[in-house]
Amino acid sequence: MTSPVETTAAMTAPAEQHDPASAADSPVSGAGGTAGSASAAPVSASGAGGEQVTERQELSLKFVITLFGGLLTALLAALVGLMMWQFNSLGTRIDANGARIDSLATELRAELRAQIGSVRADMGEFEAGLRAELRAETG
């Protein structure tokens, strides 16, 4: 097992390397600037600041993906609702047209029966006339 000190040391950002060439250019601590500027070390992009940026980007990406997924889910729910409404409306229209077809079929049957009765009556009269003519010629 590792000691707590080793674990803490492994979690901190690595220390900056001392470059003698740049040491001459940088002010000596306490020699210039404010008192707080000497203690504030710049954070490299690969250190803790970079991890925070990466975490922020990941959180932003997760938020965008979640938002996009929510919008797609809402759109899909709306489309399913519209389809169900259309199917319900279509079923209502089919039922209404079915009732109309039934009433038209009843009217058509009655009309056909009346026409067939009329044709039979006309045929009976025509047949009686032909028989009368045939008897007159033969008789």
Coordinates of C-alpha atoms in Angstrom, one line a residue:
M1 CA 0.0 0.0 0.0
T2 CA 1.1 3.6 -0.6
S3 CA 1.3 6.1 2.2
P4 CA -1.0 9.1 2.2
V5 CA 1.9 11.3 1.5
E6 CA 2.7 9.4 -1.7
T7 CA -0.9 9.4 -2.8
T8 CA -1.1 13.2 -2.3
A9 CA 2.1 13.7 -4.1
A10 CA 0.9 11.7 -7.1
M11 CA -2.3 13.7 -7.3
T12 CA -0.6 17.1 -7.4
A13 CA 0.7 18.8 -10.6
P14 CA 4.4 18.2 -11.4
A15 CA 6.8 20.9 -10.3
E16 CA 8.2 23.2 -12.9
Q17 CA 11.7 22.5 -14.1
H18 CA 14.3 25.1 -13.4
D19 CA 15.8 26.6 -16.5
P20 CA 19.0 28.6 -15.8
A21 CA 18.6 30.7 -19.0
S22 CA 15.2 31.8 -18.1
A23 CA 16.1 32.4 -14.5
A24 CA 18.1 35.5 -15.4
D25 CA 15.1 36.9 -17.1
S26 CA 12.6 36.3 -14.3
P27 CA 12.5 38.5 -11.3
V28 CA 13.8 37.2 -8.0
S29 CA 11.2 36.6 -5.4
G30 CA 10.7 39.8 -3.4
A31 CA 12.8 41.8 -5.8
G32 CA 10.0 43.3 -7.8
G33 CA 6.3 43.1 -8.4
T34 CA 3.8 42.5 -5.7
A35 CA 4.2 40.2 -2.8
G36 CA 1.6 37.8 -4.0
S37 CA 3.1 37.4 -7.5
A38 CA 6.1 35.4 -6.3
S39 CA 3.9 32.8 -4.7
A40 CA 1.4 32.4 -7.6
A41 CA 2.9 29.8 -10.0
P42 CA 1.4 29.6 -13.5
V43 CA -0.6 26.5 -14.1
S44 CA 0.4 24.6 -17.3
A45 CA -2.2 23.2 -19.7
S46 CA -1.2 19.7 -18.8
G47 CA -1.6 20.3 -15.1
A48 CA -4.7 20.8 -13.0
G49 CA -6.0 23.6 -15.2
G50 CA -5.9 21.3 -18.2
E51 CA -7.8 18.7 -16.3
Q52 CA -10.5 21.3 -15.4
V53 CA -10.8 22.4 -19.0
T54 CA -11.1 18.7 -20.0
E55 CA -13.8 18.1 -17.4
R56 CA -15.6 21.3 -18.5
Q57 CA -15.5 20.1 -22.1
E58 CA -16.8 16.7 -21.1
L59 CA -19.6 18.2 -19.0
S60 CA -20.5 20.5 -21.9
L61 CA -20.5 17.6 -24.3
K62 CA -22.6 15.5 -21.9
F63 CA -25.0 18.4 -21.6
V64 CA -25.3 18.8 -25.3
I65 CA -25.8 15.1 -25.9
T66 CA -28.4 15.0 -23.1
L67 CA -30.2 18.1 -24.6
F68 CA -30.1 16.6 -28.1
G69 CA -31.4 13.3 -26.8
G70 CA -34.2 15.0 -24.9
L71 CA -35.1 17.0 -28.0
L72 CA -35.1 13.8 -30.2
T73 CA -37.2 12.0 -27.6
A74 CA -39.7 14.9 -27.5
L75 CA -39.8 14.9 -31.3
L76 CA -40.3 11.2 -31.5
A77 CA -43.1 11.4 -28.9
A78 CA -44.8 14.2 -30.9
L79 CA -44.6 12.1 -34.1
V80 CA -46.0 9.1 -32.4
G81 CA -48.8 11.3 -31.0
L82 CA -49.6 12.7 -34.4
M83 CA -49.6 9.2 -35.9
M84 CA -52.0 8.0 -33.3
W85 CA -54.2 11.0 -33.8
Q86 CA -54.2 10.4 -37.6
F87 CA -55.0 6.7 -37.1
N88 CA -57.9 7.6 -34.8
S89 CA -59.2 10.1 -37.2
L90 CA -58.8 7.7 -40.1
G91 CA -60.7 5.0 -38.1
T92 CA -63.5 7.6 -37.4
R93 CA -63.7 8.4 -41.1
I94 CA -63.8 4.7 -42.0
D95 CA -66.6 4.1 -39.6
A96 CA -68.6 7.1 -40.9
N97 CA -68.1 6.0 -44.5
G98 CA -69.0 2.4 -43.6
A99 CA -72.3 3.7 -42.2
R100 CA -72.9 5.7 -45.3
I101 CA -72.1 2.8 -47.5
D102 CA -74.5 0.6 -45.6
S103 CA -77.3 3.2 -46.0
L104 CA -76.5 3.5 -49.7
A105 CA -76.5 -0.2 -50.1
T106 CA -80.0 -0.4 -48.5
E107 CA -81.2 2.4 -50.8
L108 CA -79.7 0.6 -53.8
R109 CA -81.4 -2.7 -52.9
A110 CA -84.7 -1.0 -52.6
E111 CA -84.2 0.8 -55.9
L112 CA -83.2 -2.4 -57.6
R113 CA -86.2 -4.2 -56.3
A114 CA -88.5 -1.5 -57.5
Q115 CA -86.8 -1.5 -61.0
I116 CA -86.9 -5.3 -61.2
G117 CA -90.6 -5.2 -60.3
S118 CA -91.2 -2.5 -62.9
V119 CA -89.3 -4.5 -65.6
R120 CA -91.3 -7.7 -64.7
A121 CA -94.6 -5.8 -65.0
D122 CA -93.5 -4.4 -68.4
M123 CA -92.4 -7.8 -69.5
G124 CA -95.8 -9.2 -68.4
E125 CA -97.6 -6.6 -70.4
F126 CA -95.4 -7.2 -73.4
E127 CA -95.8 -10.9 -73.1
A128 CA -99.6 -10.5 -72.9
G129 CA -99.6 -8.2 -76.0
L130 CA -97.5 -10.7 -78.0
R131 CA -99.8 -13.6 -77.0
A132 CA -102.8 -11.5 -78.0
E133 CA -101.3 -10.8 -81.4
L134 CA -100.3 -14.4 -81.9
R135 CA -103.9 -15.5 -81.1
A136 CA -105.3 -12.9 -83.5
E137 CA -103.0 -14.1 -86.3
T138 CA -103.7 -17.8 -85.7
G139 CA -107.2 -17.5 -84.7

